[in-house]
């Protein structure tokens, strides 16, 4: 697309979805024009965007190879400074799009300006020994994939997420850019109506959503596993080959839950004290966090459901819209994220995805 044609994050996501469904750039352009009532991007740039997603698992701008024209000017640095002064909670990805800068150039100028990302405490900050555990998991997992590349197609990644009628703050994306720590606190309306959503993603698509109306406990999670989750997996996947993944949340760690998974997926599940140990405070390593929840929430909150029934219907509709091929590519990109984890060692990787 030309230099003055910019796509928002949600528009890029829709383009990738449409191409996964239709596999035709002209049809994607028609869908874009119908949805947004504006001139669509060219065929070339639709295909470039899809290629970018295939290669990296992200729909954001790729870094251009070769020796680029320098954009690190005083004028651009002042634009960057002003943008973050006006809206310090904007993401570097969105700022790069709005300022027509590559993320690499933007991040270089932010560093020169002393702009640092300060995260609210509810982000999963890494503890001193977490990087070693994350790198150890990445190495084990990547070795397993080297031995059996089909493993990425047989892992079922699961997670829970909270959806509120008033819009729920995503703890993983709350970043405040400033030259000094502002010690920000996020205030929210307490007890806003909402639901806890369980969902799983694998190369064959989505299983779920299933809903918890109260806090998830070991008892309610085990009941959900027995009554809904396991039958759904059994109906869609080959249990003899499937690996089940969940994180180390207390309900997941309960002895009855672990016993159920030992019996159902012997030596083939990932979690806390599992045959494959999941590293704590590592939601950025799973496709539910870097793909599924952002994809659903970006589209979901545009609809602004007015009650719990509409909330659940909207979540279900958005999940059903995700094409199988898109899920497959997201799951297969996990290994790239784990390689990045090994390379960075002591950092969260979500800002690089």
Short mmCIF file of C-alpha atoms in Angstrom, two decimals, residues 11 13 15 20 26 38 43 45 56-57 105 113 117 123 141 143 168 173 241-242 265 274 285 310 331 346:
data_model
loop_
_atom_site.label_atom_id
_atom_site.label_comp_id
_atom_site.label_asym_id
_atom_site.label_seq_id
_atom_site.Cartn_x
_atom_site.Cartn_y
_atom_site.Cartn_z
CA UNK A 11 -8.11 -4.17 9.92
CA UNK A 13 -6.42 -9.02 11.58
CA UNK A 15 -7.52 -9.20 6.22
CA UNK A 20 -7.53 -17.78 5.37
CA UNK A 26 -9.64 -9.97 -4.77
CA UNK A 38 -13.25 2.65 1.96
CA UNK A 43 -3.57 -7.23 -4.02
CA UNK A 45 -0.08 -5.68 -0.02
CA UNK A 56 6.18 -14.58 12.03
CA UNK A 57 2.72 -15.24 13.50
CA UNK A 105 13.04 3.03 14.09
CA UNK A 113 14.45 9.87 24.23
CA UNK A 117 7.89 0.82 29.27
CA UNK A 123 1.74 -7.92 34.64
CA UNK A 141 10.30 -28.17 23.70
CA UNK A 143 14.31 -30.48 20.95
CA UNK A 168 -11.77 -5.76 30.89
CA UNK A 173 -0.94 -5.22 27.30
CA UNK A 241 -1.45 -38.59 20.27
CA UNK A 242 -2.75 -35.38 21.86
CA UNK A 265 -2.91 -37.96 28.76
CA UNK A 274 3.58 -32.27 34.74
CA UNK A 285 4.84 -18.41 25.37
CA UNK A 310 -25.20 -11.16 24.50
CA UNK A 331 0.15 -22.98 16.70
CA UNK A 346 15.79 -12.53 30.61
#
